[in-house]
PDB file of C-alpha atoms in Angstrom:
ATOM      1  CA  UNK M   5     -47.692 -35.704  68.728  1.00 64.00           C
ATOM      2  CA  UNK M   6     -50.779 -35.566  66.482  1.00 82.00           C
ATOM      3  CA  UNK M   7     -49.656 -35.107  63.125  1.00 93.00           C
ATOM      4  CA  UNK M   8     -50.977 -33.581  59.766  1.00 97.00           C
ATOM      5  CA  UNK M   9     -55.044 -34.408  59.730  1.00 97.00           C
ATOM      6  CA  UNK M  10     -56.699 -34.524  56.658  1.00 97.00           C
ATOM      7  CA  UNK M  11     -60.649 -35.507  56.566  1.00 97.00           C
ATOM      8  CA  UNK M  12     -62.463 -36.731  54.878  1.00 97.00           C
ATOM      9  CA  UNK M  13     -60.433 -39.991  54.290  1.00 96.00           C
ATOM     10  CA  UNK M  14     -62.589 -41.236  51.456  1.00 96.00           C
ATOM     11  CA  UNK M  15     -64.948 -39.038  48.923  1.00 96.00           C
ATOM     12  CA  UNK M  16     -67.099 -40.393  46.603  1.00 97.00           C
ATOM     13  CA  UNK M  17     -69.298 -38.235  44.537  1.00 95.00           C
ATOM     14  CA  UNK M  18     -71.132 -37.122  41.325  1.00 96.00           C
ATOM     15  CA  UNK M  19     -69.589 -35.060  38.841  1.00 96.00           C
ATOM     16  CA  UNK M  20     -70.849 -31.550  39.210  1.00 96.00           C
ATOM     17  CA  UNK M  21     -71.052 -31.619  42.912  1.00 96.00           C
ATOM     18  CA  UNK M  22     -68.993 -29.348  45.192  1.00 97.00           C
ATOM     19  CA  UNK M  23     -65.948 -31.262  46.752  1.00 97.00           C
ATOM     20  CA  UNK M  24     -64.233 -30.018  49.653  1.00 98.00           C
ATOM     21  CA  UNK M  25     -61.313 -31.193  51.836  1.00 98.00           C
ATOM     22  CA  UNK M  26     -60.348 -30.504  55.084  1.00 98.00           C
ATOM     23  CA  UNK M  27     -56.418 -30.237  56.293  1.00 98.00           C
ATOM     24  CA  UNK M  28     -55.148 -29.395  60.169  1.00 98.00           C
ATOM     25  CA  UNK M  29     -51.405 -29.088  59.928  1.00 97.00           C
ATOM     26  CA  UNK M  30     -49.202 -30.163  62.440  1.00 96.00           C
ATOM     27  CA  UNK M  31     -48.878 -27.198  65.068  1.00 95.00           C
ATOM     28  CA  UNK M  32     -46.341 -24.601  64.669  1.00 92.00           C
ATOM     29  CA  UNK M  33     -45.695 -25.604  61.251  1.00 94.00           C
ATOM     30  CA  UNK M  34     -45.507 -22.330  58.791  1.00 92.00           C
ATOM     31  CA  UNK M  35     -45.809 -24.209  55.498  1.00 92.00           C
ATOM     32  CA  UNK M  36     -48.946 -25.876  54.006  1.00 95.00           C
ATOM     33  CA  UNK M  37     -48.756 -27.968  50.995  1.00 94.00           C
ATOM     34  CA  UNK M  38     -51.776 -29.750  49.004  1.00 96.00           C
ATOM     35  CA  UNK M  39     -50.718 -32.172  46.449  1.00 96.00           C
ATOM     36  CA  UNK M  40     -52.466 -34.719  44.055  1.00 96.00           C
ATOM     37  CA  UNK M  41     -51.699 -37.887  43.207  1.00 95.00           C
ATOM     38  CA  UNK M  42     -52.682 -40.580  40.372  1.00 93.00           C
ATOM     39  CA  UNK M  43     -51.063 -42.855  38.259  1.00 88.00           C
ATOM     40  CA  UNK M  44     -50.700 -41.180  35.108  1.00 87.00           C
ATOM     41  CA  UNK M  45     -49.466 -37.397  36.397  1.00 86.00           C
ATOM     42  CA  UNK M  46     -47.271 -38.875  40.107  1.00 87.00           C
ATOM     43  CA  UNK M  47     -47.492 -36.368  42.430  1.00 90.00           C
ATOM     44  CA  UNK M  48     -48.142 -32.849  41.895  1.00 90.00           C
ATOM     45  CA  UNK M  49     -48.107 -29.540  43.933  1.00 91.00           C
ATOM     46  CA  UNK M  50     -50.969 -27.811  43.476  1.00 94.00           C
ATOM     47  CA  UNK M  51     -50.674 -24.692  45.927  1.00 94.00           C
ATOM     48  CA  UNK M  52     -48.477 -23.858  49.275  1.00 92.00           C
ATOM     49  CA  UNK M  53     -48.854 -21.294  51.378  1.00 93.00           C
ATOM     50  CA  UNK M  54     -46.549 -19.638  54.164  1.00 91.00           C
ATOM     51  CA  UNK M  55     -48.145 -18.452  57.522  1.00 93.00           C
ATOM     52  CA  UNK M  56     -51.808 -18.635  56.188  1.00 94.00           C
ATOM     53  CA  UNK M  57     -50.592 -17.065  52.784  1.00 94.00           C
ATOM     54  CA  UNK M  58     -50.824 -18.629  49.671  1.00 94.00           C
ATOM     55  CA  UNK M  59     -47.604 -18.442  47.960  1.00 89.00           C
ATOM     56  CA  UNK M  60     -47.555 -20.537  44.780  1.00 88.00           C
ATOM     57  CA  UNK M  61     -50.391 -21.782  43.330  1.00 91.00           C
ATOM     58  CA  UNK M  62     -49.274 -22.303  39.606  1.00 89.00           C
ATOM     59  CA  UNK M  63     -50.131 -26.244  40.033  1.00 90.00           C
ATOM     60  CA  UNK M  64     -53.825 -25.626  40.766  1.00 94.00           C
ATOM     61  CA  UNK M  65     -55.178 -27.425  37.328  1.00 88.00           C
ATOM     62  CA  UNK M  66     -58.067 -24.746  36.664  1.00 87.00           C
ATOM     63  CA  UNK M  67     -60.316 -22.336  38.314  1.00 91.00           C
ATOM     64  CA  UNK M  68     -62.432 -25.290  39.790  1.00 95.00           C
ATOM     65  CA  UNK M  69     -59.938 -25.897  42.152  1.00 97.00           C
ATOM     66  CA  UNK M  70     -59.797 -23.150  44.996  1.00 97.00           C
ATOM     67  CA  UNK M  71     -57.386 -23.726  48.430  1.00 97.00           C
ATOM     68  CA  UNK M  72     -57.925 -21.316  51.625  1.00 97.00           C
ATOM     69  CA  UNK M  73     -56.137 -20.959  54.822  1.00 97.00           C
ATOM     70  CA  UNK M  74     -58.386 -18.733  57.185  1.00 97.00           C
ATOM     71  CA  UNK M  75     -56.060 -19.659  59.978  1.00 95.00           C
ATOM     72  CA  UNK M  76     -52.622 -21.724  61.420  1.00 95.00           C
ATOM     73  CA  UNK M  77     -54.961 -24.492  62.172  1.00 95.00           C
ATOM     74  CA  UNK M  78     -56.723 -25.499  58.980  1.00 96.00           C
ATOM     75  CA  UNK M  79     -57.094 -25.318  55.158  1.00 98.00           C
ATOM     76  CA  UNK M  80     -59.312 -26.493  52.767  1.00 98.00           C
ATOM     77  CA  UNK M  81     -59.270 -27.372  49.191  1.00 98.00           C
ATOM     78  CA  UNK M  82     -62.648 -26.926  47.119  1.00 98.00           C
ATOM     79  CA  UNK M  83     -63.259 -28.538  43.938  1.00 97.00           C
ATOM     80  CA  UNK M  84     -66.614 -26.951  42.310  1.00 96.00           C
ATOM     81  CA  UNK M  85     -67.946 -28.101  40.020  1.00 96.00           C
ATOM     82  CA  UNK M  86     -66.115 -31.467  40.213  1.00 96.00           C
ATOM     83  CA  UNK M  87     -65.351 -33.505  37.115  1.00 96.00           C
ATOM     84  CA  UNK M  88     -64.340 -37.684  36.635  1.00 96.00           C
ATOM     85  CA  UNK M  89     -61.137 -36.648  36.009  1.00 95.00           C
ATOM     86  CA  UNK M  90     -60.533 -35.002  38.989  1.00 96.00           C
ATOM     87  CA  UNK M  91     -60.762 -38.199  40.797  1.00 97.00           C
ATOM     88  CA  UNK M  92     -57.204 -38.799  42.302  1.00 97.00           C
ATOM     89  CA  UNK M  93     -55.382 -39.277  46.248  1.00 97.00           C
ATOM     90  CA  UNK M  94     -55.447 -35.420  47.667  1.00 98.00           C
ATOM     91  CA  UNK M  95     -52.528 -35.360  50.223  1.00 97.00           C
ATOM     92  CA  UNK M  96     -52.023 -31.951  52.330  1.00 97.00           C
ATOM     93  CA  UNK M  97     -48.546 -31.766  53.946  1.00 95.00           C
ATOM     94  CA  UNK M  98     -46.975 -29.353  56.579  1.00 95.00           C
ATOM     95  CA  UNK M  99     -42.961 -28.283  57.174  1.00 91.00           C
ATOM     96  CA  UNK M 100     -41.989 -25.904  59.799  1.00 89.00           C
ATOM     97  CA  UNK M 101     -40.125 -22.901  58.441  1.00 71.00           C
ATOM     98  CA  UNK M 102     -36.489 -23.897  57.365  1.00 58.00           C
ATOM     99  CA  UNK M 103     -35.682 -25.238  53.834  1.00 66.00           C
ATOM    100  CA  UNK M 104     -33.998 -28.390  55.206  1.00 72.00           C
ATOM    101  CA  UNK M 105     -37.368 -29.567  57.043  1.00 81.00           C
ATOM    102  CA  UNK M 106     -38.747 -32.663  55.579  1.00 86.00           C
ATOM    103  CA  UNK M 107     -42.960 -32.160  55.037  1.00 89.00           C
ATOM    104  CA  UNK M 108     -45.375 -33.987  57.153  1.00 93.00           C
ATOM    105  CA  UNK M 109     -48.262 -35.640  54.940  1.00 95.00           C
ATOM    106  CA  UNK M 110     -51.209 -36.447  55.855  1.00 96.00           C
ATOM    107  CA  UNK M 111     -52.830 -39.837  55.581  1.00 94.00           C
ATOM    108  CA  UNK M 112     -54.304 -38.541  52.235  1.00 96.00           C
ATOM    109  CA  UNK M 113     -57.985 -38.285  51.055  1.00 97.00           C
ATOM    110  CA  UNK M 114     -59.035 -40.792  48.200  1.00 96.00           C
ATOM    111  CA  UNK M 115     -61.469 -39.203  45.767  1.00 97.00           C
ATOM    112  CA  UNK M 116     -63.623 -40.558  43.517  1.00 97.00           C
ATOM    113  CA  UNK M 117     -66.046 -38.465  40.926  1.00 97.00           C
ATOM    114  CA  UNK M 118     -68.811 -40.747  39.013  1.00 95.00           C
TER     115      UNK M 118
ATOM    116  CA  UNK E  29     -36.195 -30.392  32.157  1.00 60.00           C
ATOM    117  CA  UNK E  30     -36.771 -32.955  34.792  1.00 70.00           C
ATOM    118  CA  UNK E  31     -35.539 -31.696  38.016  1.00 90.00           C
ATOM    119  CA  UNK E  32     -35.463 -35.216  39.502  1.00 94.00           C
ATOM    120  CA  UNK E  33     -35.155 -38.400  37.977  1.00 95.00           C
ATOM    121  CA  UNK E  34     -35.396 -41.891  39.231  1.00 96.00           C
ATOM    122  CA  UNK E  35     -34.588 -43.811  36.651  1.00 95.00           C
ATOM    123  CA  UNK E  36     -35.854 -47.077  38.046  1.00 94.00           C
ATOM    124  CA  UNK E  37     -39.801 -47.708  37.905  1.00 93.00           C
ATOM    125  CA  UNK E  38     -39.382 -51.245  39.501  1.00 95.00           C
ATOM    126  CA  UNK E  39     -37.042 -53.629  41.139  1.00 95.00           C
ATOM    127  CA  UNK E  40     -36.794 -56.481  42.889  1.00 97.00           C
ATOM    128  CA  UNK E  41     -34.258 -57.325  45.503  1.00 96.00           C
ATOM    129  CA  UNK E  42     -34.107 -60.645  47.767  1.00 97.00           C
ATOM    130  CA  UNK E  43     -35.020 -60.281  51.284  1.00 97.00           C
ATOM    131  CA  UNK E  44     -31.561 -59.364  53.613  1.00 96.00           C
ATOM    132  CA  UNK E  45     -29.814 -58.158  50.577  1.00 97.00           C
ATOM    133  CA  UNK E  46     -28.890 -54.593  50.304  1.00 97.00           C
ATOM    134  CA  UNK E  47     -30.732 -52.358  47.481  1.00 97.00           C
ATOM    135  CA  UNK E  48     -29.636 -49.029  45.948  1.00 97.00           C
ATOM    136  CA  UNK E  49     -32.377 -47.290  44.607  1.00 98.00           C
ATOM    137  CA  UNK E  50     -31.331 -43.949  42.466  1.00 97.00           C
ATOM    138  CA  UNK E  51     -32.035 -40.558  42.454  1.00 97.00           C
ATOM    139  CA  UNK E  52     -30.479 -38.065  40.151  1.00 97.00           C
ATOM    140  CA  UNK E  53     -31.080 -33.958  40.744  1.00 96.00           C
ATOM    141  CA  UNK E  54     -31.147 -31.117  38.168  1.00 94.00           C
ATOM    142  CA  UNK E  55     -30.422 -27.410  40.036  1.00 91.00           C
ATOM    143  CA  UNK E  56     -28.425 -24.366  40.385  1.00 89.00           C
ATOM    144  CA  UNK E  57     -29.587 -23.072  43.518  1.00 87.00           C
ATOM    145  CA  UNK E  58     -26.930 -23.685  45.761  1.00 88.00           C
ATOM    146  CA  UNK E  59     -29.046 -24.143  49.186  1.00 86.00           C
ATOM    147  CA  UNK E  60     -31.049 -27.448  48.508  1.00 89.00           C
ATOM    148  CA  UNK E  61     -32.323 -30.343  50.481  1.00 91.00           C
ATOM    149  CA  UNK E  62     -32.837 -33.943  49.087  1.00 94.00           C
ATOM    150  CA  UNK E  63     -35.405 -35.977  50.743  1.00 94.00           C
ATOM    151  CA  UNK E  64     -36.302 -39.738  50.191  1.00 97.00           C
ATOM    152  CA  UNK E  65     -40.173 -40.562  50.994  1.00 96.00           C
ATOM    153  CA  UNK E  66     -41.811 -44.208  51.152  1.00 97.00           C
ATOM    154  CA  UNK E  67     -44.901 -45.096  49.760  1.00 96.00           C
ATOM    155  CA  UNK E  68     -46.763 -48.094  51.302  1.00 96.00           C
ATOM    156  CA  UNK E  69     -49.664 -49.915  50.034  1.00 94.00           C
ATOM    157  CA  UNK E  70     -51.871 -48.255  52.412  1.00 91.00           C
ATOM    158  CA  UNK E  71     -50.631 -45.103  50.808  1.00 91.00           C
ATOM    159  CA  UNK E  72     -49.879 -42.881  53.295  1.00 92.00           C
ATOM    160  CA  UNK E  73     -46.066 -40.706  52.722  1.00 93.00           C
ATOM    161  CA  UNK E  74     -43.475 -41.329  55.036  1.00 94.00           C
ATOM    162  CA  UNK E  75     -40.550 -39.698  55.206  1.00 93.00           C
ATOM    163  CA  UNK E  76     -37.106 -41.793  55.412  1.00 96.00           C
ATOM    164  CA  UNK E  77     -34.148 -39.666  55.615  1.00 95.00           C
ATOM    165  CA  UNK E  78     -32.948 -36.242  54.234  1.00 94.00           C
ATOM    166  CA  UNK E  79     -29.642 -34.534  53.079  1.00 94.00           C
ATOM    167  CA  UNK E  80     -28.879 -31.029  53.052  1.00 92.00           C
ATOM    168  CA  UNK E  81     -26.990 -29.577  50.029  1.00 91.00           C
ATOM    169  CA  UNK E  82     -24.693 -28.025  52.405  1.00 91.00           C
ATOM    170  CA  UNK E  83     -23.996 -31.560  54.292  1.00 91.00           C
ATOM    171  CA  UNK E  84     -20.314 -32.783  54.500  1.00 89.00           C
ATOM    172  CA  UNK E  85     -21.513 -36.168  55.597  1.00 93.00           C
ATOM    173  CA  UNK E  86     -23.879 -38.428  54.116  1.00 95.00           C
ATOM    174  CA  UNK E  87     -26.922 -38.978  56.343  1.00 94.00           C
ATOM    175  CA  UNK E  88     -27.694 -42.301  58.014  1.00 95.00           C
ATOM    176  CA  UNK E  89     -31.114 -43.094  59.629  1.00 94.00           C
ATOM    177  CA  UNK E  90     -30.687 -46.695  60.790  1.00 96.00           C
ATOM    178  CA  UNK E  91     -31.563 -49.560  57.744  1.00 97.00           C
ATOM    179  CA  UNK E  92     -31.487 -45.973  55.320  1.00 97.00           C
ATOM    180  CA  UNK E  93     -27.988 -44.101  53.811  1.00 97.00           C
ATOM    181  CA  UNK E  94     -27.904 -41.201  51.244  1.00 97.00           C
ATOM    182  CA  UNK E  95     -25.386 -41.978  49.004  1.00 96.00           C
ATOM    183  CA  UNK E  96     -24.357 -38.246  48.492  1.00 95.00           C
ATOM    184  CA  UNK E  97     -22.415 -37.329  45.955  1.00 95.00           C
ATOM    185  CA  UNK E  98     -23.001 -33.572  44.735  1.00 94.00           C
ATOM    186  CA  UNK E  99     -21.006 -33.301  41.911  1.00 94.00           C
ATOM    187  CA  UNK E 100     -22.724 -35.894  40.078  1.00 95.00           C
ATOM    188  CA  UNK E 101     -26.006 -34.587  41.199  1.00 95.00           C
ATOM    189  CA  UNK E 102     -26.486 -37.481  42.497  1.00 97.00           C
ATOM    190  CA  UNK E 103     -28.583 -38.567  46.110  1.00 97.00           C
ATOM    191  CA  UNK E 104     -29.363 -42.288  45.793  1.00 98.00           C
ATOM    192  CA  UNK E 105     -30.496 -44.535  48.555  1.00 98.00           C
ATOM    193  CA  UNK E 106     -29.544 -47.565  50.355  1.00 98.00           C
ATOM    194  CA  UNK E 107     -31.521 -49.875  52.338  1.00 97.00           C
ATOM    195  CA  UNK E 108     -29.315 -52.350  53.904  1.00 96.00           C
ATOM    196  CA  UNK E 109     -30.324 -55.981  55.204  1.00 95.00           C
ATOM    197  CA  UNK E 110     -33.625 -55.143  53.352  1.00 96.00           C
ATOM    198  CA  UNK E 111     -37.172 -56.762  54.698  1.00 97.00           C
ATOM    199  CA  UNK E 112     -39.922 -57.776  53.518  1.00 97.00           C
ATOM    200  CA  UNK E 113     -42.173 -54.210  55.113  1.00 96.00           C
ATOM    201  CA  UNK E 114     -39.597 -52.682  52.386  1.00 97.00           C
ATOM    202  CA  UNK E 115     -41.618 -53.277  49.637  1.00 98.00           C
ATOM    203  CA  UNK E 116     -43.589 -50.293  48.479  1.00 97.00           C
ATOM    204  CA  UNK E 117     -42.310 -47.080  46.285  1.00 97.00           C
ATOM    205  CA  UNK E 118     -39.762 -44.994  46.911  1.00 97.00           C
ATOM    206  CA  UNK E 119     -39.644 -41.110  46.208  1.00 96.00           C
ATOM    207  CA  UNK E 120     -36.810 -38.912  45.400  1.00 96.00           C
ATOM    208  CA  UNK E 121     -37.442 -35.363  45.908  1.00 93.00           C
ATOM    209  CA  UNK E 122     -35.652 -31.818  46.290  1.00 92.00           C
ATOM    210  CA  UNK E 123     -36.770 -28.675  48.078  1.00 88.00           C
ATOM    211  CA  UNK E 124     -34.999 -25.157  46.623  1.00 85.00           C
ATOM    212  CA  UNK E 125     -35.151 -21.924  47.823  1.00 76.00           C
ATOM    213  CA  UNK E 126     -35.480 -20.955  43.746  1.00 68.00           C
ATOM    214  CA  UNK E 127     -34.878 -16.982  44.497  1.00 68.00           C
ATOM    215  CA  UNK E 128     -37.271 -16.769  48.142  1.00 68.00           C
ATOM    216  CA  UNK E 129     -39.855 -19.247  46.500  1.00 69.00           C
ATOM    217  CA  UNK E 130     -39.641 -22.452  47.927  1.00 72.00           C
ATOM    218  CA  UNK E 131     -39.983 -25.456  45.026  1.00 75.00           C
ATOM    219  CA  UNK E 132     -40.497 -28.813  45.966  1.00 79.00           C
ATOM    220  CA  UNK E 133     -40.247 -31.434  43.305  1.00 87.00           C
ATOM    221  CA  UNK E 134     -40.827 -35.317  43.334  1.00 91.00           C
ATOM    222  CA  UNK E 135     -39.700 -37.611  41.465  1.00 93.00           C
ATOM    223  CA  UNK E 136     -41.943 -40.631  39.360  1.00 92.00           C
ATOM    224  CA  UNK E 137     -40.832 -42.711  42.390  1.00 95.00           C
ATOM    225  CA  UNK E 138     -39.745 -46.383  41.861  1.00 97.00           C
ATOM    226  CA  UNK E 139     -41.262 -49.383  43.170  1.00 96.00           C
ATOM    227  CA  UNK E 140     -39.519 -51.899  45.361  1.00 97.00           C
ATOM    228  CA  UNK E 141     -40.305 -55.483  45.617  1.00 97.00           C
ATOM    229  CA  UNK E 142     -38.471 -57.356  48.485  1.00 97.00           C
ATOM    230  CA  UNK E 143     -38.404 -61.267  47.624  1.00 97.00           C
ATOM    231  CA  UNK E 144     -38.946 -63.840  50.504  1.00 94.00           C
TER     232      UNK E 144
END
């Protein structure tokens, strides 16, 4: 079974430049989770949505950040304009409806702003 | 307050020895799961074993064991006979339905260093 897909796997880019990464979620899975990761903060949540909608997306940091889900089948999450500090491991992750379900991640994308 | 605390950042254990690594929980909700997560090098999340708030047993998933104990708020895990592929970090975390929201919280993790 293919399992959560997350491209690109590295990122490196200048700071003002649009950043965008790409998640495909592990089919038949209703929930959709991007998260960050880096040293100083752990992980964080930064927005989930249920069946394409987003449901909580009090961790995005600020309105730079922006996460879509135009379909069961993909998501993205856009940083514009991106900063140094945004620099950080981006992991999506996908659980199938129930509470008790552990979440899939995705090999995680590794982003670097200069 | 924290909703999950591991209160270890590091250890080190000798290879084939058993390790406990802790997890404390903070919540009210009484439908929860507790999940336990490794962290390799490489860096990619994989998920160990997981314990429903509901469970009467503790879960087992071969070399892994939740140490439930809900009262305490407590979910710690056990690697038994641990190997050297062991080391990396370990994270605690708890999914609640938090009123038809789901939360999902992780803890600060804790690194594990298996000794040859």
């Amino acid at each position: 079974d293919a399992g959560v897909i997350q491209s690109p796997r590295h990122e490196v880019t200048e700071m003002g430049q649009e950043v965008t990464l790409r998640c495909k979620p592990i089919s038949g899975h209703d929930y959709l989770f991007w998260y960050r990761q880096t040293m100083m903060r752990g992980l964080e949540l930064l927005i989930y949505f249920n069946n394409n909608v987003p449901i909580d997306d009090s961790g995005m940091p600020e309105d730079r950040f922006s996460a879509k889900m135009p379909n069961a089948s993909f998501s993205t999450l856009k940083i514009q304009p991106s900063e140094p500090r945004d620099s950080a491991v981006y992991f999506c992750a996908s659980s199938p409806t129930l509470i008790h379900q552990p979440q899939h991640f995705g090999d995680g994308t590794r982003l670097s702003i200069l | 307050a924290q909703k999950i605390t591991q209160t270890q950042p590091g250890m080190f254990v000798q290879e084939k020895e058993a390790v406990t690594l802790d997890c404390t929980y903070d919540t009210s909700d009484p439908s929860y799961g507790l999940f336990w997560y490794k962290q390799p090098s490489s860096g990619e999340m994989i998920f160990l074993i997981y314990q429903g708030s509901y469970d009467q047993q503790n879960a087992t998933e071969g070399r892994y064991s939740l140490n439930f104990q809900k009262a305490r708020k407590s979910a710690n895990l056990v690697i038994s006979a641990s190997q050297l592929g062991d080391s990396a970090m370990y994270f605690c975390a708890m999914r609640e339905e938090a009123g038809g929201n789901e939360k999902l919280t992780f803890g600060t993790g804790t690194r594990l260093t298996i000794i040859p």
